[in-house]
Coordinates of C-alpha atoms and ligand atoms in Angstrom, one line a residue:
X893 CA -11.8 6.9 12.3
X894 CA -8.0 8.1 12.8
X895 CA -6.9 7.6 15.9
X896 CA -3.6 9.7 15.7
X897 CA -5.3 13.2 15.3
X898 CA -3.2 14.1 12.4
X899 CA -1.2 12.6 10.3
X900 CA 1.4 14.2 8.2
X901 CA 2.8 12.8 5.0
X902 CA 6.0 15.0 4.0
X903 CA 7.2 12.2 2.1
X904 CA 4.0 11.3 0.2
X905 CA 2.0 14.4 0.4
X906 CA 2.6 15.1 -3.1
X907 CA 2.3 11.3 -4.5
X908 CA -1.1 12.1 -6.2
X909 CA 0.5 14.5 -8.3
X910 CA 2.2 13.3 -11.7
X911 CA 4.0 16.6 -12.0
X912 CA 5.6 16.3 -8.6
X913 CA 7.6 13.4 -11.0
X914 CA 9.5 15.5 -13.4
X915 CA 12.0 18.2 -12.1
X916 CA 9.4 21.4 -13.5
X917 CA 6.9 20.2 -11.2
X918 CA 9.2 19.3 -8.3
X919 CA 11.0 22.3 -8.2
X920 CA 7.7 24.1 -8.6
X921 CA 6.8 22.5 -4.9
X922 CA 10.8 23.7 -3.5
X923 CA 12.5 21.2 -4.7
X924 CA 16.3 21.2 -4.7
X925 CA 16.3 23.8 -2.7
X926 CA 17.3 21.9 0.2
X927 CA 20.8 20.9 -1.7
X928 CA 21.6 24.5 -3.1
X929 CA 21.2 25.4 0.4
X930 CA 23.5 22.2 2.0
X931 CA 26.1 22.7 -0.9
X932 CA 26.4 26.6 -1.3
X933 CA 25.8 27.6 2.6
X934 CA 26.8 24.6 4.6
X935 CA 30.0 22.8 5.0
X936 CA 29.7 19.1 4.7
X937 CA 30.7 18.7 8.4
X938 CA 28.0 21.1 9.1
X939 CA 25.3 19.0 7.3
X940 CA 26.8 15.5 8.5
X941 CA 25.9 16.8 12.5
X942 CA 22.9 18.1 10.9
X943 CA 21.5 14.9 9.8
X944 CA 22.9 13.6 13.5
X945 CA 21.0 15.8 15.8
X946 CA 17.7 15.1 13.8
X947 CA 18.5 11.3 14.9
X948 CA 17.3 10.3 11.3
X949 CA 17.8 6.4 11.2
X950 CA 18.4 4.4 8.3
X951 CA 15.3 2.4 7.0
X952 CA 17.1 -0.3 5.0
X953 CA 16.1 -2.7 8.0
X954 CA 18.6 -2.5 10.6
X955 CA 18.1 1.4 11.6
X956 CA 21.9 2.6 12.1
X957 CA 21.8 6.4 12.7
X958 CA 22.3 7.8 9.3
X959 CA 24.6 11.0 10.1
X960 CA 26.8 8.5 12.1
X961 CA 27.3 6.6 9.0
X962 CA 28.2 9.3 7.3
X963 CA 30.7 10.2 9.5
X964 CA 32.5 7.6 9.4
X965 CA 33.9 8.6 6.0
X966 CA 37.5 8.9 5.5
X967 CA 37.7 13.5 5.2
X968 CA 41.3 13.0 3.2
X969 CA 41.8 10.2 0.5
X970 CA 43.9 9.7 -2.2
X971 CA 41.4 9.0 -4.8
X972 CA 37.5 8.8 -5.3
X973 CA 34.7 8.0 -2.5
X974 CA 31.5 7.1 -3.5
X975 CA 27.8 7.0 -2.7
X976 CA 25.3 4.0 -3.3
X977 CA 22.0 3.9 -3.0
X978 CA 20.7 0.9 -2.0
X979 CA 17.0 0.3 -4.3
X980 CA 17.1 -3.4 -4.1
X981 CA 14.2 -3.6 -1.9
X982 CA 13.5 -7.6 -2.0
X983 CA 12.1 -8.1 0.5
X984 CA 8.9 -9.6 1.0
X985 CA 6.6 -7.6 2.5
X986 CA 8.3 -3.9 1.3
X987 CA 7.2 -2.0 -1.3
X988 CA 8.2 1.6 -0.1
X989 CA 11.0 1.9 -2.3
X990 CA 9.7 1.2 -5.3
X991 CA 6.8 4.0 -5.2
X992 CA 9.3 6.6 -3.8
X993 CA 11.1 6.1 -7.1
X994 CA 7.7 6.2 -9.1
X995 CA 6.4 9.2 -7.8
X996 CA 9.2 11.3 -6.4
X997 CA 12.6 10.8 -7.8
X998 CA 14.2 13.6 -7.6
X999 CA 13.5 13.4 -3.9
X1000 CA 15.5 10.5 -3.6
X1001 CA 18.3 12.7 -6.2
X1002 CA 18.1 15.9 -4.1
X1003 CA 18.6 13.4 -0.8
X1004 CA 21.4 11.7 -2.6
X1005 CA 23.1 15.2 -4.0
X1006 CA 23.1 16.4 0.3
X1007 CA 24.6 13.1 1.3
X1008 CA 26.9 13.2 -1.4
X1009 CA 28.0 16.6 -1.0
X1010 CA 28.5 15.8 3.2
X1011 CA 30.7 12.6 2.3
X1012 CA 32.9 14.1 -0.7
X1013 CA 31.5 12.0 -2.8
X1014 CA 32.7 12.5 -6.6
X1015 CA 30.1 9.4 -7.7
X1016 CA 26.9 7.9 -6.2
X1017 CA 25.6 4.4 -8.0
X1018 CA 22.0 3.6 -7.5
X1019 CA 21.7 -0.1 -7.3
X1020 CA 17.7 -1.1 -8.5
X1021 CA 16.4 -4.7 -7.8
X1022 CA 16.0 -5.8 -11.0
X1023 CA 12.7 -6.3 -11.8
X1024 CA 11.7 -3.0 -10.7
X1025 CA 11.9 -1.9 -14.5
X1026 CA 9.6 0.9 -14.0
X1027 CA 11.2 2.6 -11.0
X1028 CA 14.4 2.1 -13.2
X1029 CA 13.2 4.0 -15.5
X1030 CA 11.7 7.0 -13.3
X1031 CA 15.0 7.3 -12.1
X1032 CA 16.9 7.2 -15.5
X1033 CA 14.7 9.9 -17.0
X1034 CA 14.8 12.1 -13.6
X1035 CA 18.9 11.8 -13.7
X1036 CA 19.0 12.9 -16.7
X1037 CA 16.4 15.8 -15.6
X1038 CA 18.7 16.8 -13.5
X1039 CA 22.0 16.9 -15.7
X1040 CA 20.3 18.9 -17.9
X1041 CA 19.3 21.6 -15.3
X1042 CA 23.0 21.9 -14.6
X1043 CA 22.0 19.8 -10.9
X1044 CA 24.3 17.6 -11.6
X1045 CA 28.2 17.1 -13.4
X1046 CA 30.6 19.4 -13.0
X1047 CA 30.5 22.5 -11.3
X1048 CA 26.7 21.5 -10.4
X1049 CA 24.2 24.5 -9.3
X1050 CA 27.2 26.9 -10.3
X1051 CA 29.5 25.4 -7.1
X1052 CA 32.7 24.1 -7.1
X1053 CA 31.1 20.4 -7.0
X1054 CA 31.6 17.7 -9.3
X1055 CA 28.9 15.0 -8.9
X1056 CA 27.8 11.8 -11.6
X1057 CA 24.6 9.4 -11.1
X1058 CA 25.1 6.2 -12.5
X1059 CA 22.5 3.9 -12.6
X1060 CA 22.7 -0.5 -12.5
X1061 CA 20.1 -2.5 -12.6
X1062 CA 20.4 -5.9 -10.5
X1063 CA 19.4 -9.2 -11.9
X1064 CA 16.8 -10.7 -9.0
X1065 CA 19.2 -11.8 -6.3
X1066 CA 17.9 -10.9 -2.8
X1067 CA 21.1 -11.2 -1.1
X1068 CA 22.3 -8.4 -3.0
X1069 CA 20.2 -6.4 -0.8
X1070 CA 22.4 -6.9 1.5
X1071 CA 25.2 -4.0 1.5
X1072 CA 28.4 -5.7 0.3
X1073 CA 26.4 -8.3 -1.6
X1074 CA 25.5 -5.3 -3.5
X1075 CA 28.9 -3.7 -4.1
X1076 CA 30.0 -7.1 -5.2
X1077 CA 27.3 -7.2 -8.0
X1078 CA 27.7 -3.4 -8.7
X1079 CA 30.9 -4.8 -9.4
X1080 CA 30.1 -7.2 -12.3
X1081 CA 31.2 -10.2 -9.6
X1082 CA 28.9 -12.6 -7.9
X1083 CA 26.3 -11.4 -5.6
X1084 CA 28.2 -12.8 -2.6
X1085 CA 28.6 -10.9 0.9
X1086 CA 31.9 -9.5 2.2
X1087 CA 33.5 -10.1 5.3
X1088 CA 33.5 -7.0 7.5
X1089 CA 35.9 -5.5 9.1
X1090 CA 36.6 -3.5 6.4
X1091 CA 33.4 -2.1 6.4
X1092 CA 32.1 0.0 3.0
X1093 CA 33.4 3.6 4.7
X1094 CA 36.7 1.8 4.3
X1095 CA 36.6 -0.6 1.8
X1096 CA 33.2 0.1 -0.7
X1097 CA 32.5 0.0 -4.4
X1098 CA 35.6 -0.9 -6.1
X1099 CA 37.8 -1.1 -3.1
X1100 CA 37.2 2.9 -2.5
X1101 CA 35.4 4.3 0.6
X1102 CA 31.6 4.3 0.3
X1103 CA 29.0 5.0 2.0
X1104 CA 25.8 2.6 1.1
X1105 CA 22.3 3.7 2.2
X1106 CA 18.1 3.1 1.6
X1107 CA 16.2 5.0 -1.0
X1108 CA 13.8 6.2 1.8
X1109 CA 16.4 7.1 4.1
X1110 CA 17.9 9.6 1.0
X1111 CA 14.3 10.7 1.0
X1112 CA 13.8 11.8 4.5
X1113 CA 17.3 14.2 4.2
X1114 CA 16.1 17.3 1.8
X1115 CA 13.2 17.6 4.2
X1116 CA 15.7 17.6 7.6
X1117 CA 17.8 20.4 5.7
X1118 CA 15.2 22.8 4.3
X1119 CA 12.8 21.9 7.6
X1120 CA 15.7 21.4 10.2
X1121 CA 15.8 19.1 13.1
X1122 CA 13.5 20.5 15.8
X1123 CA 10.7 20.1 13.0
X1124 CA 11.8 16.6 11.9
X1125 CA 11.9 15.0 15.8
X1126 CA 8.6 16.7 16.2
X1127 CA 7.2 13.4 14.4
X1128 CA 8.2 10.2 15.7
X1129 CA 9.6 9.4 19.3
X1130 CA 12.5 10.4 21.0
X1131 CA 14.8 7.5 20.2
X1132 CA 13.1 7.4 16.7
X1133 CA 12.2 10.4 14.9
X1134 CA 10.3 11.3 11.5
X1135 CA 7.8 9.4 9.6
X1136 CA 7.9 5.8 7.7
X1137 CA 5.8 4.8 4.8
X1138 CA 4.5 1.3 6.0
X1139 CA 3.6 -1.3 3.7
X1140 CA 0.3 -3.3 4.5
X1141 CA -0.4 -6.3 2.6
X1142 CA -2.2 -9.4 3.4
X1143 CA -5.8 -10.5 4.8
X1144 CA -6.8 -6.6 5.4
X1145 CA -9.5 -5.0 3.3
X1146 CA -7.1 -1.5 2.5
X1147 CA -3.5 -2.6 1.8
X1148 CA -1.2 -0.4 0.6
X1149 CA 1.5 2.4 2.1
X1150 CA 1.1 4.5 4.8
X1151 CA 3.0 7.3 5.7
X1152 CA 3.0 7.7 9.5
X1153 CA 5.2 8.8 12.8
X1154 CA 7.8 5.8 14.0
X1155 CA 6.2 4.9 17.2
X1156 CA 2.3 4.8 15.6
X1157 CA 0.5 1.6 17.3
X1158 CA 0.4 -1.7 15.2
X1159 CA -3.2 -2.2 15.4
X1160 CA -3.5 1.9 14.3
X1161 CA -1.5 0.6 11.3
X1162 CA -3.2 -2.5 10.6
X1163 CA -7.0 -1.3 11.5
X1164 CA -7.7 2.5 11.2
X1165 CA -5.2 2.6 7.9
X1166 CA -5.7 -0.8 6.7
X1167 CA -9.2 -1.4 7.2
X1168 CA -8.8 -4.7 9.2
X1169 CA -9.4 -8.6 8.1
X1170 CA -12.2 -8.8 5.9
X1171 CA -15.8 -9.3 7.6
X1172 CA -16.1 -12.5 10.1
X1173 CA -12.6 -12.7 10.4
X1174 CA -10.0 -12.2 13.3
X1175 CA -6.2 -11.3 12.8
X1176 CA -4.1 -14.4 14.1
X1177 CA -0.9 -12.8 13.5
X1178 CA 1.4 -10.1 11.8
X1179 CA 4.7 -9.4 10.3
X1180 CA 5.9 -5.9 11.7
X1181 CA 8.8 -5.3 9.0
X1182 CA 9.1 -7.7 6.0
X1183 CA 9.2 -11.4 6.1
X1184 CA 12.6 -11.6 7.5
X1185 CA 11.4 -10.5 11.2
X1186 CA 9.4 -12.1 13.7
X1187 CA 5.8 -12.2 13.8
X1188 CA 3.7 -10.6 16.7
X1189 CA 0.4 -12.9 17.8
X1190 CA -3.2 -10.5 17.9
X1191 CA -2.5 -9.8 21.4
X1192 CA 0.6 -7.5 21.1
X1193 CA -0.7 -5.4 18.4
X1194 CA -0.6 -2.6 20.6
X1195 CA 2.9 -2.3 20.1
X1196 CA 4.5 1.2 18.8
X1197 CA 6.3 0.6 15.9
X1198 CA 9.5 1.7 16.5
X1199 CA 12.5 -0.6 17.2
X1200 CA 12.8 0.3 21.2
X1201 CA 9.6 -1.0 21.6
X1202 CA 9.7 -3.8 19.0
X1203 CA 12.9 -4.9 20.6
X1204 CA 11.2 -5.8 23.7
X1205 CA 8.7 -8.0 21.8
X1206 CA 11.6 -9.8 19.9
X1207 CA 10.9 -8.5 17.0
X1208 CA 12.0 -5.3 14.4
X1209 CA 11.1 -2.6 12.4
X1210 CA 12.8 -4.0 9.3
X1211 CA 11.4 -2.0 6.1
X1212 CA 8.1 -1.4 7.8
X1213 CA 6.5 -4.2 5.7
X1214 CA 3.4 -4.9 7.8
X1215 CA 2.2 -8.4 6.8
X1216 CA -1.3 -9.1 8.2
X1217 CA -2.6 -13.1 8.5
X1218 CA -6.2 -14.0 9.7
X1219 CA -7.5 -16.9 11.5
X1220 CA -7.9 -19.3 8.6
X1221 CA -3.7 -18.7 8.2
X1222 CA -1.7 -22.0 9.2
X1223 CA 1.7 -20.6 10.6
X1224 CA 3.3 -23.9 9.8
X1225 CA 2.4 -23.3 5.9
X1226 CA 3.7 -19.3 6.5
X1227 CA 6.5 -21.1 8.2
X1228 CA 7.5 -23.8 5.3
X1229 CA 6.8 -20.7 2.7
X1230 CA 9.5 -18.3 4.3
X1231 CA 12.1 -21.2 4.5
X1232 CA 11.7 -21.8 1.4
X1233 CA 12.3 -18.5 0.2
X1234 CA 15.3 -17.8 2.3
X1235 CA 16.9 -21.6 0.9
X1236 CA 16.5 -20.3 -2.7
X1237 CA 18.2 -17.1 -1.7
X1238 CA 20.8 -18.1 0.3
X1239 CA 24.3 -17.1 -1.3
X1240 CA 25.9 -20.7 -0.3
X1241 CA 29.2 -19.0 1.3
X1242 CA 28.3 -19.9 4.9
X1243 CA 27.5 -23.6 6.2
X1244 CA 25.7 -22.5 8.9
X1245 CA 23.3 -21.1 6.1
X1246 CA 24.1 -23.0 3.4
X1247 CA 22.7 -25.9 5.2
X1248 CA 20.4 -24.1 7.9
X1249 CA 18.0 -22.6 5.7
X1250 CA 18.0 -26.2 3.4
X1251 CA 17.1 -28.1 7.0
X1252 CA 14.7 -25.5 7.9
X1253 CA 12.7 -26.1 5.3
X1254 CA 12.8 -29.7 5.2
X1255 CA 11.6 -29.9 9.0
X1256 CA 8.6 -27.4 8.2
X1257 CA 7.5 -29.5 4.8
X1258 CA 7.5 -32.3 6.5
X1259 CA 5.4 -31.0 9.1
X1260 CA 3.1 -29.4 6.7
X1261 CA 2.6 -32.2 5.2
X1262 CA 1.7 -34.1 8.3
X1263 CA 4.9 -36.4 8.6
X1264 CA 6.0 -34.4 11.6
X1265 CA 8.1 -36.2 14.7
X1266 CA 7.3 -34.8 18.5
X1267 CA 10.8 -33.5 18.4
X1268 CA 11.2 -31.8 15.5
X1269 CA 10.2 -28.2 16.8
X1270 CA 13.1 -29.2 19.1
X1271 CA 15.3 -30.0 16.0
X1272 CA 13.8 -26.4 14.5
X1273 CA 15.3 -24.7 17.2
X1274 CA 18.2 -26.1 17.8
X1275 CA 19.3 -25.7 13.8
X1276 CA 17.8 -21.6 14.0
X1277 CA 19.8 -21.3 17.3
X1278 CA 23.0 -22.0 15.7
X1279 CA 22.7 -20.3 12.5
X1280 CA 22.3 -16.9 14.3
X1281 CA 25.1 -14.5 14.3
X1282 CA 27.5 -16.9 13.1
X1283 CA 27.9 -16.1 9.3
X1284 CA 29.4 -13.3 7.3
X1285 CA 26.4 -11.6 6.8
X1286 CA 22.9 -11.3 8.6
X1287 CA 20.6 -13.1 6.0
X1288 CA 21.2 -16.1 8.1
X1289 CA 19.6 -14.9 11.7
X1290 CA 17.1 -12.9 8.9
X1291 CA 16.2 -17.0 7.9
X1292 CA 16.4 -18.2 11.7
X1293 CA 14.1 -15.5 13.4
X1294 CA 11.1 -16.0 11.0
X1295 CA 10.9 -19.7 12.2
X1296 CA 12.0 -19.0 15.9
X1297 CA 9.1 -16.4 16.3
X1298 CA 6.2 -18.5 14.9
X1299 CA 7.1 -21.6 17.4
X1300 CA 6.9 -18.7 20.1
X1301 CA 4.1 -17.9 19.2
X1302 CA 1.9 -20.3 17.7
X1303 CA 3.5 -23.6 19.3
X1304 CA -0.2 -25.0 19.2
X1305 CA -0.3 -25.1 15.5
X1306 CA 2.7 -27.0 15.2
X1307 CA 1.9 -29.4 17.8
X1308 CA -1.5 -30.1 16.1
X1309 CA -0.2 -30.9 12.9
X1310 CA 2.1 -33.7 14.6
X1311 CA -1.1 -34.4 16.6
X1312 CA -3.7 -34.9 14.3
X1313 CA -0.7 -36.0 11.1
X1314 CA -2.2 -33.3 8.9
X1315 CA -2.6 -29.5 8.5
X1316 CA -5.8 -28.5 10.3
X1317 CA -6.2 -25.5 8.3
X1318 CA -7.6 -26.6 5.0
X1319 CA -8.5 -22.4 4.4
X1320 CA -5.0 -21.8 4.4
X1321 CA -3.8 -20.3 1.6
X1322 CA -2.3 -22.6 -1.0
X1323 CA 1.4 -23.5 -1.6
Ligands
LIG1493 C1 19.8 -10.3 3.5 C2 19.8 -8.8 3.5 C3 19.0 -8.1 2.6 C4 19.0 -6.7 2.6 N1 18.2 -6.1 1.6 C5 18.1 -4.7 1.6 C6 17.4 -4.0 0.6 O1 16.8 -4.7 -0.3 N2 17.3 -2.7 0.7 C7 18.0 -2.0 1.6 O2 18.0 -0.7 1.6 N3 18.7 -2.6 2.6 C8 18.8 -3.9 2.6 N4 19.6 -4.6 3.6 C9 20.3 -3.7 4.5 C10 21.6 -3.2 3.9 O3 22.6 -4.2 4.1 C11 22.1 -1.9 4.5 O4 22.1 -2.0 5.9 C12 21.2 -0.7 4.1 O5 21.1 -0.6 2.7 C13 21.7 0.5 4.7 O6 20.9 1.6 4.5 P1 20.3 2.5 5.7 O7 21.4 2.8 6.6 O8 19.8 3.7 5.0 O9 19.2 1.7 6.3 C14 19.6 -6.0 3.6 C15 20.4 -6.6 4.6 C16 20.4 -8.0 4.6 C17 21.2 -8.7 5.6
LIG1494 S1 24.9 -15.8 5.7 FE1 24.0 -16.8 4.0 S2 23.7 -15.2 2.5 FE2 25.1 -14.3 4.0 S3 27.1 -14.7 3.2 FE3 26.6 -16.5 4.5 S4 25.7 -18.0 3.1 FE4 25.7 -16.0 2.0

């Protein structure tokens, strides 16, 4: 039984149909409406404060107010300015992106064509992870779609507009997730993090002003214009408006996405939507928003999941990747697992990470494996402590959280692998 009495799905509602996929069925359901509307009625200063009274919030992980972004564009340049969308989506735990692009690209186009058209954008790149082939794909043949219905290129939808698509496909790095890491790529250089300041409105792709956001938050924008504001804060909360589409994966009996309101309950999420842990079993633990954020024990699950509230809990919203673990889960196994990730991943630029994430992971193996010293959650600590917000970019606090919130949290596992020299969880899933 639903708890929330009603749950609307503006961005998914029309997942189940295959037509919604190509521009005739899309534009059979209003599609690209929204950005005839935004480019022929609207001045792009109208539709930035648009998109900043419906409080829309980027969900790329950090949720930075999207219309506030946008208006941090330079109005008057000297040469091009530029739109990327950020597809990358490697994180584990998120799978949103992906099956936006699959089932409604030209959403994500129509989303991209507003913003572009509120930026003075000439170009947009769309930047997909690289083993998303598929999704690639989609969005190669719904480009093209869209060129040859005159919705994009010059003088697009009969305007005075001139707007190109180009698509690049990444090669499996997650760091170029990360904004700059990504222009540096889209750049044919190495996949390494800028520092900011100059931030991408000033300094973006190819050195030009650029304005980088998430496929979903591109999604949520032809529904604000067509629907307005009023209708788009009527979901959510009041700091956090609109829907999500959550990602459920783990020890639950109905993973998959879930479209819901920002501010739904965890345990909503995780047992109305998700069906639960599978009979006999209790849920020990959960990641609210993709492996790089902190885990919540079964107690807080009443949580709303919306970053006010998840803030207070020391945790985020992240992607919305909702990652459920039972009671057979040892957290020092999760623990050695994510920082081992995040030390293959790690660009090398910063020490702090460079040689945090490789310690990290050394500590948790060793505990693992039942070699563990009294002091070494200590020595955990202390080496997460100071790799937090002292590196160009935020993978690093991404790598230190993880291990920070499961020694909150489940301190007793970690003691009782020094305690008894061996992991006591012999169900735990395999490494
Ligand atoms: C290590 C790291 C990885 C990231 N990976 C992604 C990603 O895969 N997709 C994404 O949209 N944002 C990712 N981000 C966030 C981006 O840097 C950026 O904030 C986001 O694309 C902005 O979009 P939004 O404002 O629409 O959320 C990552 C950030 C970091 C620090
Ligand atoms: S924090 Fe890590 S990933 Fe980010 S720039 Fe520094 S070394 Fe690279």
């Amino acid at each position: 039984m639903l708890k929330v009495p009603y749950v609307t799905s503006y961005l998914t509602e029309h997942f189940g149909d295959d037509a919604f996929g190509t521009i005739e069925g899309y534009e059979a359901k209003g599609g690209y409406r929204a950005a005839r509307r935004a480019i022929t009625q609207m001045s792009p200063d109208e539709v930035v404060e648009l998109v900043k009274e419906s409080g829309l919030q980027g969900r790329g992980g950090a949720g930075f107010p999207t219309g506030m972004k946008w208006s941090f564009m330079p109005k008057e340049t000297d040469g091009p300015k530029y739109l990327v969308c950020n597809a990358d989506e490697s994180e584990p735990g998120s799978f949103k992106d992906r099956i936006l692009m699959e089932r409604a690209p030209h959403l994500v186009i129509e989303g991209m064509l507003i913003a572009a058209w509120a930026i003075g954008a000439s170009k947009s790149f769309i930047y997909v992870r690289g083993e998303y082939a598929y999704p690639a794909k989609q969005m190669m043949r719904a480009v093209q779609e869209a060129y040859d219905r005159g919705l994009l290129g010059r003088r697009l939808m009969h305007s005075d507009f001139n707007h190109d698509i180009v698509i690049q496909r990444g090669a499996g790095a997650y760091i170029c997730g990360e904004e700059t890491g990504l222009l540096e790529s889209l750049e044919g250089k190495k996949g390494q993090p800028r520092k900011k300041p100059p931030f991408p409105a000033q300094f973006g792709a190819f050195g030009r002003p650029s304005t980088v956001n998430n496929v979903e938050t591109f999604a949520h924008v032809p529904h604000i214009v067509s629907k307005g504001t009023d209708w788009f804060r009527s979901f959510g909360t009041e700091q956090s408006p609109g829907t999500t589409v959550f990602g459920v994966s783990g020890h639950v009996l109905r993973p998959g996405l879930f479209e819901l309101p920002l501010g739904t309950p965890l345990q909503e999420i995780v047992f109305d939507h998700a069906g639960g842990p599978p009979e006999g079993r209790r849920v020990k633990g959960v990641i609210p928003g993709g492996m790089s954020m902190p885990i919540l024990p079964a107690h807080q699950l009443d949580v709303p999941m919306a970053n006010e509230f998840l803030r207070e809990r020391k945790t985020m919203l992240g992607t919305g990747g909702v990652m459920v673990m039972d009671d057979t889960t040892c957290m020092v196994r999760v623990g050695e697992l994510v920082s081992y990730f995040f030390r293959d991943e790690s660009c090398g630029q910063c020490t702090q990470c460079r040689e945090g994430t490789g310690w990290l992971h050394q500590i948790l193996r060793r505990l693992e494996r039942g070699a563990g010293a009294p002091d070494d959650l200590d020595i955990l600590l202390d080496v997460a402590g100071s790799m937090e917000g002292q590196t160009i970019c935020a993978f690093a606090d991404a790598a230190a959280w993880p291990v920070q919130g499961l020694i909150r949290h489940f301190r007793s596992d970690f003691e009782e692998h020094i305690r008894q020299r061996k992991c006591p969880f012999p169900e735990s899933f395999e490494l």
